């Protein structure tokens, strides 16, 4: 059975285990006057993947995520025709450490951890992810942050790096994410994939949660994933 | 107060949170006939620090801990005038992942984790330390294994590396160990230090648990350390 071959579950964090929209729009609402907080949060988040891609392409040198998020925050403010003071910017960037987990996340991870090694595998830094975990009760076995490799997903170094650190083959690792692009990259490097539906990731905005038929698993949340991966316990817990 | 300045506790593992003597002498007794298992375990362990030092000096290229432990295992067998088959050697090296925690370790770490970020900072690999943690219920916030830096303590890269990953200053990290040499190195790089008494680390053999007066804390075990660092909870828990 495939579940016997999988040893490690590697989780995307922003969107998959945490609800960045609620966390970031909330602090934007209290910090940035005169804008629609939800729109501002979405515009900021929309600038995330592109700037990471510029680092991975070599156009920009390696920089930590907080630094990149500061730059995209100011870009977002410009888009809205406003400016943000440095101390407010620092608070807003810091807020990505404090975004809430989805209601099922901590319990689902705890259940999955009884059978698998559960790791964060995120473009956040180790320190960011450690704070996020402590605030939300996420019991990671290991935290794979982008500063371990100085690379951002979808870079090979990240996906293969977690397999190497866990001393398993890539096909013994399953990437778990609500972003098909993350899973497609992971599969390209030999990992298994599980899609998690997070229809509210972007607040009320449309999100495609259909997932690719190439994924090994498709789950409505982490409890559903646990039920599929550890079926014997489904009826017991 | 010093405890307000400390953010991260970095724990040595072999000897400080786990009882390698009991674990290793136990498996030696069941695997290597014709030797005193305790003596064999001590002789093997005595070859640990010297071979790591040869890597750090540049005499040997970087190699993972399992590989080095395999070499010192065969050296130890030679010392006893015996040979060990490869599959037995693999089992014995693997046994370092499965050594038991000291009775106070899991509970003490859990208590310390309520106030501090608790990390393993060990010459073991991340995978080794992850297995060790799962078997013993150690709830690390982060696991700092030697393969993150390709360096072994007492190298600067390890001590300063954990501060960097945690995004704190070295003096906001306290190294916790039962080996004064580890603490002396950590202090040299600006970390705080706490000595933990483990009089049975080498089985019945003599171990110096006096600790240096330069250490910031000296504790009889991890519960005692928690009582000293989180005094308000001492009488409650």
Short mmCIF file of C-alpha atoms in Angstrom, two decimals:
data_model
loop_
_atom_site.label_atom_id
_atom_site.label_comp_id
_atom_site.label_asym_id
_atom_site.label_seq_id
_atom_site.Cartn_x
_atom_site.Cartn_y
_atom_site.Cartn_z
CA UNK A 1 0.00 0.00 0.00
CA UNK A 2 1.16 3.50 -0.81
CA UNK A 3 0.67 4.56 2.80
CA UNK A 4 3.25 1.99 3.89
CA UNK A 5 5.83 3.52 1.56
CA UNK A 6 5.32 7.09 2.76
CA UNK A 7 7.48 7.98 5.75
CA UNK A 8 7.43 11.78 5.79
CA UNK A 9 4.65 14.30 5.23
CA UNK A 10 5.95 17.74 4.20
CA UNK A 11 3.43 20.54 4.66
CA UNK A 12 3.14 23.84 2.96
CA UNK A 13 2.19 26.36 5.65
CA UNK A 14 0.75 29.67 4.32
CA UNK A 15 -2.74 28.69 3.19
CA UNK A 16 -2.45 24.96 3.85
CA UNK A 17 -2.18 24.89 7.64
CA UNK A 18 -2.71 28.60 8.37
CA UNK A 19 -5.33 31.14 7.31
CA UNK A 20 -3.22 34.06 6.14
CA UNK A 21 -6.22 35.97 4.76
CA UNK A 22 -7.92 36.32 8.14
CA UNK A 23 -4.67 37.07 9.94
CA UNK A 24 -3.29 39.60 7.49
CA UNK A 25 -6.54 41.36 6.59
CA UNK A 26 -7.18 41.70 10.33
CA UNK A 27 -3.92 43.46 11.06
CA UNK A 28 -4.15 45.53 7.87
CA UNK A 29 -7.55 46.74 9.04
CA UNK A 30 -6.05 47.96 12.29
CA UNK A 31 -2.87 49.41 10.79
CA UNK A 32 -3.53 50.75 7.28
CA UNK A 33 -6.36 53.29 7.17
CA UNK A 34 -8.36 54.11 4.05
CA UNK A 35 -8.03 50.81 2.18
CA UNK A 36 -10.20 47.72 1.90
CA UNK A 37 -8.25 45.41 4.21
CA UNK A 38 -9.21 42.25 2.34
CA UNK A 39 -8.23 43.70 -1.01
CA UNK A 40 -4.96 44.94 0.45
CA UNK A 41 -4.15 41.51 1.91
CA UNK A 42 -4.89 39.81 -1.43
CA UNK A 43 -2.82 42.32 -3.38
CA UNK A 44 0.09 41.83 -0.99
CA UNK A 45 -0.15 38.07 -1.19
CA UNK A 46 -0.38 38.22 -4.99
CA UNK A 47 3.10 39.78 -5.03
CA UNK A 48 4.60 36.89 -3.02
CA UNK A 49 5.21 34.18 -5.60
CA UNK A 50 6.54 36.59 -8.25
CA UNK A 51 9.28 38.04 -6.04
CA UNK A 52 10.36 34.58 -4.85
CA UNK A 53 10.58 33.56 -8.49
CA UNK A 54 12.88 36.53 -9.15
CA UNK A 55 15.21 35.25 -6.44
CA UNK A 56 15.16 31.71 -7.83
CA UNK A 57 15.77 32.94 -11.39
CA UNK A 58 18.93 34.67 -10.18
CA UNK A 59 17.57 38.13 -11.00
CA UNK A 60 17.73 38.96 -7.27
CA UNK A 61 20.33 37.63 -4.80
CA UNK A 62 19.17 35.45 -1.92
CA UNK A 63 17.23 37.43 0.65
CA UNK A 64 15.16 36.21 3.59
CA UNK A 65 11.38 36.20 3.36
CA UNK A 66 10.82 39.14 5.75
CA UNK A 67 12.97 41.33 3.55
CA UNK A 68 11.06 40.31 0.43
CA UNK A 69 7.70 40.77 2.16
CA UNK A 70 8.76 44.28 3.19
CA UNK A 71 9.47 45.14 -0.42
CA UNK A 72 6.18 43.73 -1.68
CA UNK A 73 4.32 45.48 1.15
CA UNK A 74 5.61 48.85 -0.03
CA UNK A 75 4.76 47.91 -3.63
CA UNK A 76 1.25 47.09 -2.49
CA UNK A 77 0.94 50.40 -0.67
CA UNK A 78 2.03 52.20 -3.85
CA UNK A 79 -0.65 50.29 -5.74
CA UNK A 80 -3.21 51.73 -3.30
CA UNK A 81 -1.66 55.22 -3.52
CA UNK A 82 -0.49 55.28 0.09
CA UNK A 83 2.74 54.99 2.07
CA UNK A 84 3.41 52.86 5.14
CA UNK A 85 5.77 53.96 7.90
CA UNK A 86 8.68 51.68 8.71
CA UNK A 87 7.41 50.62 12.13
CA UNK A 88 4.00 49.75 10.71
CA UNK A 89 5.70 47.83 7.92
CA UNK A 90 7.71 45.86 10.46
CA UNK A 91 4.51 45.02 12.37
CA UNK A 92 2.73 43.94 9.21
CA UNK A 93 5.60 41.73 8.04
CA UNK A 94 5.89 40.25 11.52
CA UNK A 95 2.18 39.40 11.41
CA UNK A 96 2.92 36.49 9.05
CA UNK A 97 4.37 34.72 12.11
CA UNK A 98 1.13 35.12 13.97
CA UNK A 99 -1.52 34.11 11.49
CA UNK A 100 -4.04 31.61 12.84
CA UNK A 101 -4.11 27.93 11.98
CA UNK A 102 -7.15 26.52 10.24
CA UNK A 103 -9.45 24.95 12.84
CA UNK A 104 -8.51 21.39 11.81
CA UNK A 105 -4.76 21.98 11.51
CA UNK A 106 -3.30 21.35 14.97
CA UNK A 107 -5.50 18.31 15.63
CA UNK A 108 -4.95 16.89 12.15
CA UNK A 109 -1.18 17.24 12.41
CA UNK A 110 -1.19 15.57 15.82
CA UNK A 111 -3.12 12.64 14.38
CA UNK A 112 -0.87 12.31 11.34
CA UNK A 113 2.20 12.52 13.55
CA UNK A 114 1.27 9.26 15.26
CA UNK A 115 2.11 7.44 12.06
CA UNK A 116 4.32 9.70 9.96
CA UNK A 117 7.13 12.16 10.43
CA UNK A 118 5.44 15.52 9.89
CA UNK A 119 7.53 18.46 8.68
CA UNK A 120 6.82 22.02 7.71
CA UNK A 121 8.24 22.69 4.24
CA UNK A 122 7.68 26.34 3.66
CA UNK A 123 9.14 29.47 2.15
CA UNK A 124 9.01 31.02 5.61
CA UNK A 125 12.16 31.13 7.71
CA UNK A 126 12.80 28.59 10.45
CA UNK A 127 12.23 31.27 13.10
CA UNK A 128 8.99 32.42 11.49
CA UNK A 129 7.71 28.85 11.32
CA UNK A 130 8.80 28.15 14.90
CA UNK A 131 6.79 31.12 16.16
CA UNK A 132 3.82 30.10 14.00
CA UNK A 133 3.98 26.59 15.43
CA UNK A 134 4.18 27.70 19.04
CA UNK A 135 1.22 30.07 18.65
CA UNK A 136 -0.95 27.45 16.99
CA UNK A 137 0.10 24.28 18.76
CA UNK A 138 1.49 22.68 15.59
CA UNK A 139 3.60 19.72 16.70
CA UNK A 140 6.10 19.47 13.88
CA UNK A 141 8.71 16.77 14.03
CA UNK A 142 10.96 19.04 12.00
CA UNK A 143 10.72 22.51 10.51
CA UNK A 144 12.05 22.92 7.00
CA UNK A 145 12.38 26.65 6.40
CA UNK A 146 13.76 28.33 3.31
CA UNK A 147 16.83 29.60 5.18
CA UNK A 148 18.06 26.02 5.57
CA UNK A 149 18.70 25.89 1.85
CA UNK A 150 18.68 29.53 0.79
CA UNK A 151 16.13 28.55 -1.80
CA UNK A 152 12.42 29.02 -2.27
CA UNK A 153 9.88 26.52 -3.52
CA UNK A 154 9.40 25.43 -6.23
CA UNK A 155 13.20 24.96 -6.23
CA UNK A 156 14.52 21.42 -6.33
CA UNK A 157 16.82 22.10 -3.38
CA UNK A 158 13.85 22.45 -1.03
CA UNK A 159 11.94 19.30 -2.03
CA UNK A 160 15.00 17.11 -2.35
CA UNK A 161 16.56 18.79 0.66
CA UNK A 162 13.86 17.59 3.04
CA UNK A 163 14.20 14.02 1.74
CA UNK A 164 17.96 14.20 2.25
CA UNK A 165 17.66 15.55 5.81
CA UNK A 166 15.08 12.87 6.64
CA UNK A 167 17.37 10.23 5.08
CA UNK A 168 14.62 8.84 2.86
CA UNK A 169 14.03 8.65 -0.87
CA UNK A 170 11.97 11.45 -2.47
CA UNK A 171 9.13 9.00 -3.12
CA UNK A 172 8.93 8.33 0.61
CA UNK A 173 7.98 11.97 1.15
CA UNK A 174 4.50 13.30 0.43
CA UNK A 175 4.07 17.02 -0.13
CA UNK A 176 0.81 18.31 1.32
CA UNK A 177 -0.46 21.64 -0.01
CA UNK A 178 -3.46 23.60 -1.16
CA UNK A 179 -1.53 24.94 -4.15
CA UNK A 180 -1.36 22.70 -7.18
CA UNK A 181 1.81 24.44 -8.42
CA UNK A 182 3.63 23.36 -5.25
CA UNK A 183 2.43 19.79 -5.72
CA UNK A 184 3.29 19.73 -9.41
CA UNK A 185 6.86 20.78 -8.61
CA UNK A 186 7.12 18.24 -5.81
CA UNK A 187 5.88 15.46 -8.08
CA UNK A 188 8.42 16.51 -10.69
CA UNK A 189 11.18 15.81 -8.16
CA UNK A 190 9.75 12.43 -7.22
CA UNK A 191 7.66 13.23 -4.17
CA UNK A 192 4.10 12.03 -3.62
CA UNK A 193 1.40 14.66 -3.40
CA UNK A 194 -1.76 15.39 -1.43
CA UNK A 195 -4.08 18.31 -2.16
CA UNK A 196 -5.95 19.98 0.69
CA UNK A 197 -9.05 22.02 -0.09
CA UNK A 198 -8.97 25.52 1.40
CA UNK A 199 -11.83 27.31 -0.33
CA UNK A 200 -11.53 30.33 1.97
CA UNK A 201 -7.77 30.81 1.50
CA UNK A 202 -8.31 34.12 -0.34
CA UNK A 203 -11.26 35.20 1.79
CA UNK A 204 -14.39 35.38 -0.32
CA UNK A 205 -12.43 35.40 -3.58
CA UNK A 206 -12.56 32.47 -5.96
CA UNK A 207 -10.01 29.68 -5.41
CA UNK A 208 -9.69 26.57 -7.54
CA UNK A 209 -9.73 23.59 -5.19
CA UNK A 210 -10.26 20.95 -7.83
CA UNK A 211 -6.70 19.59 -7.61
CA UNK A 212 -4.95 17.57 -10.27
CA UNK A 213 -5.93 13.95 -10.91
CA UNK A 214 -2.20 13.21 -10.68
CA UNK A 215 -2.22 13.84 -6.93
CA UNK A 216 -2.01 10.73 -4.78
CA UNK A 217 -4.55 12.07 -2.30
CA UNK A 218 -7.19 14.78 -2.21
CA UNK A 219 -8.68 15.79 1.11
CA UNK A 220 -11.17 18.34 2.41
CA UNK A 221 -8.94 19.15 5.39
CA UNK A 222 -6.22 17.59 7.55
CA UNK A 223 -8.64 15.43 9.51
CA UNK A 224 -9.89 14.01 6.23
CA UNK A 225 -6.29 13.39 5.14
CA UNK A 226 -5.63 11.57 8.43
CA UNK A 227 -8.74 9.47 7.91
CA UNK A 228 -7.52 8.48 4.45
CA UNK A 229 -3.92 7.80 5.49
CA UNK A 230 -4.64 6.11 8.82
CA UNK A 231 -7.94 4.43 8.08
CA UNK A 232 -7.88 2.10 11.07
CA UNK A 233 -8.30 5.02 13.41
CA UNK A 234 -11.06 6.72 11.46
CA UNK A 235 -13.92 5.24 13.34
CA UNK A 236 -12.14 5.34 16.67
CA UNK A 237 -11.22 8.99 16.93
CA UNK B 1 16.70 39.16 34.87
CA UNK B 2 18.81 36.79 32.85
CA UNK B 3 15.82 34.52 32.27
CA UNK B 4 14.02 37.38 30.50
CA UNK B 5 16.91 37.75 28.08
CA UNK B 6 17.10 34.07 27.17
CA UNK B 7 14.82 33.11 24.28
CA UNK B 8 16.20 29.78 23.11
CA UNK B 9 17.47 26.72 24.97
CA UNK B 10 19.79 24.56 22.86
CA UNK B 11 20.23 21.03 24.20
CA UNK B 12 23.02 18.60 23.74
CA UNK B 13 21.40 15.20 23.28
CA UNK B 14 23.78 12.21 23.79
CA UNK B 15 24.23 12.14 27.55
CA UNK B 16 22.25 15.26 28.37
CA UNK B 17 18.73 14.20 27.40
CA UNK B 18 19.40 10.55 26.55
CA UNK B 19 21.13 7.70 28.36
CA UNK B 20 23.44 6.33 25.68
CA UNK B 21 25.22 4.00 28.11
CA UNK B 22 22.12 1.97 28.92
CA UNK B 23 20.95 1.95 25.31
CA UNK B 24 24.24 1.08 23.67
CA UNK B 25 25.52 -1.40 26.28
CA UNK B 26 22.14 -3.12 26.04
CA UNK B 27 22.34 -3.69 22.30
CA UNK B 28 26.04 -4.54 22.47
CA UNK B 29 25.18 -7.23 25.00
CA UNK B 30 22.72 -8.78 22.57
CA UNK B 31 24.88 -8.37 19.45
CA UNK B 32 28.57 -8.65 20.32
CA UNK B 33 29.42 -11.86 22.15
CA UNK B 34 32.47 -12.31 24.33
CA UNK B 35 33.02 -8.75 25.49
CA UNK B 36 31.98 -6.78 28.54
CA UNK B 37 29.11 -4.80 27.03
CA UNK B 38 29.60 -1.79 29.31
CA UNK B 39 33.31 -1.59 28.58
CA UNK B 40 32.65 -1.94 24.88
CA UNK B 41 30.06 0.87 24.95
CA UNK B 42 32.47 3.14 26.85
CA UNK B 43 35.35 2.39 24.49
CA UNK B 44 33.15 3.11 21.49
CA UNK B 45 31.93 6.37 22.98
CA UNK B 46 35.48 7.37 23.88
CA UNK B 47 36.33 7.34 20.17
CA UNK B 48 33.49 9.74 19.32
CA UNK B 49 34.90 13.17 20.14
CA UNK B 50 38.35 12.44 18.64
CA UNK B 51 37.03 11.46 15.21
CA UNK B 52 34.71 14.48 15.09
CA UNK B 53 37.73 16.63 15.93
CA UNK B 54 39.59 15.13 12.99
CA UNK B 55 36.75 16.23 10.70
CA UNK B 56 36.72 19.73 12.16
CA UNK B 57 40.49 20.04 11.88
CA UNK B 58 40.24 19.30 8.18
CA UNK B 59 42.18 16.07 8.46
CA UNK B 60 39.06 14.19 7.32
CA UNK B 61 36.47 15.53 4.87
CA UNK B 62 32.90 16.08 6.10
CA UNK B 63 31.13 12.79 6.73
CA UNK B 64 27.82 12.14 8.46
CA UNK B 65 27.77 10.82 12.01
CA UNK B 66 26.61 7.29 11.11
CA UNK B 67 29.60 6.90 8.85
CA UNK B 68 32.00 8.07 11.56
CA UNK B 69 30.34 5.86 14.17
CA UNK B 70 30.76 2.88 11.86
CA UNK B 71 34.47 3.56 11.63
CA UNK B 72 34.90 3.97 15.39
CA UNK B 73 32.81 0.83 15.98
CA UNK B 74 35.22 -1.23 13.93
CA UNK B 75 38.16 0.44 15.72
CA UNK B 76 36.56 -0.53 19.01
CA UNK B 77 36.10 -4.12 17.87
CA UNK B 78 39.77 -4.25 16.90
CA UNK B 79 40.65 -2.98 20.37
CA UNK B 80 38.76 -5.98 21.78
CA UNK B 81 40.35 -8.34 19.26
CA UNK B 82 37.12 -9.14 17.46
CA UNK B 83 35.39 -8.31 14.19
CA UNK B 84 31.80 -7.21 13.64
CA UNK B 85 29.82 -8.17 10.55
CA UNK B 86 28.38 -5.37 8.44
CA UNK B 87 24.76 -6.04 9.28
CA UNK B 88 25.52 -6.10 13.00
CA UNK B 89 27.51 -2.90 12.60
CA UNK B 90 24.56 -1.24 10.89
CA UNK B 91 22.26 -2.33 13.73
CA UNK B 92 24.66 -1.03 16.36
CA UNK B 93 25.12 2.33 14.65
CA UNK B 94 21.36 2.61 14.18
CA UNK B 95 20.91 1.99 17.90
CA UNK B 96 22.07 5.56 18.64
CA UNK B 97 18.66 6.65 17.27
CA UNK B 98 16.87 4.49 19.77
CA UNK B 99 18.63 5.19 23.04
CA UNK B 100 16.27 5.99 25.92
CA UNK B 101 15.69 9.45 27.35
CA UNK B 102 16.59 10.11 30.96
CA UNK B 103 13.45 9.77 33.11
CA UNK B 104 13.14 13.54 33.58
CA UNK B 105 13.88 14.53 29.98
CA UNK B 106 10.54 14.52 28.15
CA UNK B 107 8.66 16.12 31.03
CA UNK B 108 11.39 18.68 31.67
CA UNK B 109 11.52 19.69 28.02
CA UNK B 110 7.73 20.05 27.90
CA UNK B 111 7.86 22.35 30.91
CA UNK B 112 10.70 24.43 29.51
CA UNK B 113 8.93 24.69 26.17
CA UNK B 114 6.08 26.62 27.75
CA UNK B 115 8.41 29.58 28.20
CA UNK B 116 11.36 29.08 25.83
CA UNK B 117 12.01 27.84 22.34
CA UNK B 118 13.66 24.46 22.92
CA UNK B 119 16.01 23.07 20.29
CA UNK B 120 18.19 20.03 19.99
CA UNK B 121 21.75 21.10 19.13
CA UNK B 122 23.61 17.89 18.58
CA UNK B 123 26.26 16.21 16.52
CA UNK B 124 23.63 13.70 15.45
CA UNK B 125 21.93 14.09 12.10
CA UNK B 126 18.49 15.64 11.79
CA UNK B 127 17.00 12.25 10.93
CA UNK B 128 18.71 10.56 13.88
CA UNK B 129 17.44 13.25 16.24
CA UNK B 130 13.95 13.11 14.76
CA UNK B 131 13.75 9.36 15.41
CA UNK B 132 15.17 9.84 18.91
CA UNK B 133 12.55 12.50 19.63
CA UNK B 134 9.63 10.44 18.37
CA UNK B 135 10.68 7.42 20.41
CA UNK B 136 11.10 9.41 23.60
CA UNK B 137 8.35 12.01 23.30
CA UNK B 138 10.78 14.92 23.15
CA UNK B 139 8.79 17.93 21.96
CA UNK B 140 11.49 19.99 20.25
CA UNK B 141 10.49 23.26 18.69
CA UNK B 142 13.37 22.76 16.28
CA UNK B 143 16.03 20.15 15.66
CA UNK B 144 19.52 21.42 14.98
CA UNK B 145 21.48 18.48 13.58
CA UNK B 146 25.06 18.53 12.38
CA UNK B 147 24.01 17.97 8.76
CA UNK B 148 22.40 21.42 8.71
CA UNK B 149 25.84 22.99 8.89
CA UNK B 150 28.18 20.14 7.92
CA UNK B 151 30.04 20.91 11.11
CA UNK B 152 30.40 19.25 14.49
CA UNK B 153 30.47 20.88 17.89
CA UNK B 154 32.55 22.54 19.21
CA UNK B 155 32.63 24.35 15.85
CA UNK B 156 31.49 27.95 15.81
CA UNK B 157 29.16 27.28 12.87
CA UNK B 158 26.91 25.10 15.05
CA UNK B 159 26.53 27.44 18.04
CA UNK B 160 26.22 30.61 15.98
CA UNK B 161 24.16 28.74 13.40
CA UNK B 162 21.33 28.03 15.81
CA UNK B 163 21.23 31.68 16.92
CA UNK B 164 21.07 32.74 13.29
CA UNK B 165 18.27 30.30 12.42
CA UNK B 166 16.32 31.41 15.50
CA UNK B 167 16.92 35.06 14.54
CA UNK B 168 18.28 35.95 17.98
CA UNK B 169 21.63 37.11 19.32
CA UNK B 170 24.02 34.42 20.62
CA UNK B 171 23.52 35.71 24.18
CA UNK B 172 19.80 35.01 23.85
CA UNK B 173 20.61 31.31 23.43
CA UNK B 174 21.54 29.10 26.37
CA UNK B 175 23.41 25.88 25.67
CA UNK B 176 22.33 23.07 28.00
CA UNK B 177 24.71 20.14 28.35
CA UNK B 178 26.29 17.69 30.72
CA UNK B 179 29.71 18.21 29.08
CA UNK B 180 31.69 21.20 30.24
CA UNK B 181 33.71 21.27 27.00
CA UNK B 182 30.48 21.86 25.04
CA UNK B 183 29.51 24.68 27.40
CA UNK B 184 32.97 26.25 27.34
CA UNK B 185 32.86 26.39 23.54
CA UNK B 186 29.32 27.80 23.57
CA UNK B 187 30.32 30.50 26.05
CA UNK B 188 33.27 31.37 23.87
CA UNK B 189 30.86 32.18 21.05
CA UNK B 190 28.65 34.30 23.30
CA UNK B 191 25.97 31.82 24.36
CA UNK B 192 24.79 31.38 27.95
CA UNK B 193 25.38 27.99 29.56
CA UNK B 194 23.62 25.55 31.86
CA UNK B 195 25.24 22.39 33.20
CA UNK B 196 23.08 19.32 33.83
CA UNK B 197 24.37 16.64 36.19
CA UNK B 198 24.28 13.15 34.69
CA UNK B 199 26.36 11.09 37.11
CA UNK B 200 25.37 7.83 35.39
CA UNK B 201 26.24 8.95 31.87
CA UNK B 202 29.13 6.47 31.65
CA UNK B 203 27.37 3.75 33.61
CA UNK B 204 29.18 3.14 36.87
CA UNK B 205 32.35 4.89 35.69
CA UNK B 206 33.46 8.15 37.22
CA UNK B 207 32.08 11.33 35.66
CA UNK B 208 32.91 14.85 36.77
CA UNK B 209 29.62 16.67 37.34
CA UNK B 210 31.07 19.63 39.20
CA UNK B 211 30.61 22.05 36.29
CA UNK B 212 32.43 25.34 35.84
CA UNK B 213 31.58 28.33 38.03
CA UNK B 214 31.34 30.28 34.77
CA UNK B 215 28.10 28.51 33.86
CA UNK B 216 24.97 30.60 34.24
CA UNK B 217 23.00 27.69 35.68
CA UNK B 218 23.76 24.32 37.24
CA UNK B 219 20.95 21.81 37.65
CA UNK B 220 20.54 18.27 38.86
CA UNK B 221 18.22 17.41 35.95
CA UNK B 222 15.81 19.09 33.52
CA UNK B 223 13.04 19.43 36.07
CA UNK B 224 15.47 21.26 38.33
CA UNK B 225 16.48 23.48 35.40
CA UNK B 226 12.82 24.26 34.73
CA UNK B 227 12.30 25.11 38.40
CA UNK B 228 15.22 27.52 38.26
CA UNK B 229 14.24 29.12 34.95
CA UNK B 230 10.48 29.25 35.48
CA UNK B 231 10.29 29.71 39.23
CA UNK B 232 6.65 30.79 39.32
CA UNK B 233 5.50 27.40 38.24
CA UNK B 234 7.70 25.45 40.62
CA UNK B 235 5.17 25.09 43.35
CA UNK B 236 2.25 24.65 41.00
CA UNK B 237 3.39 21.73 38.87
#
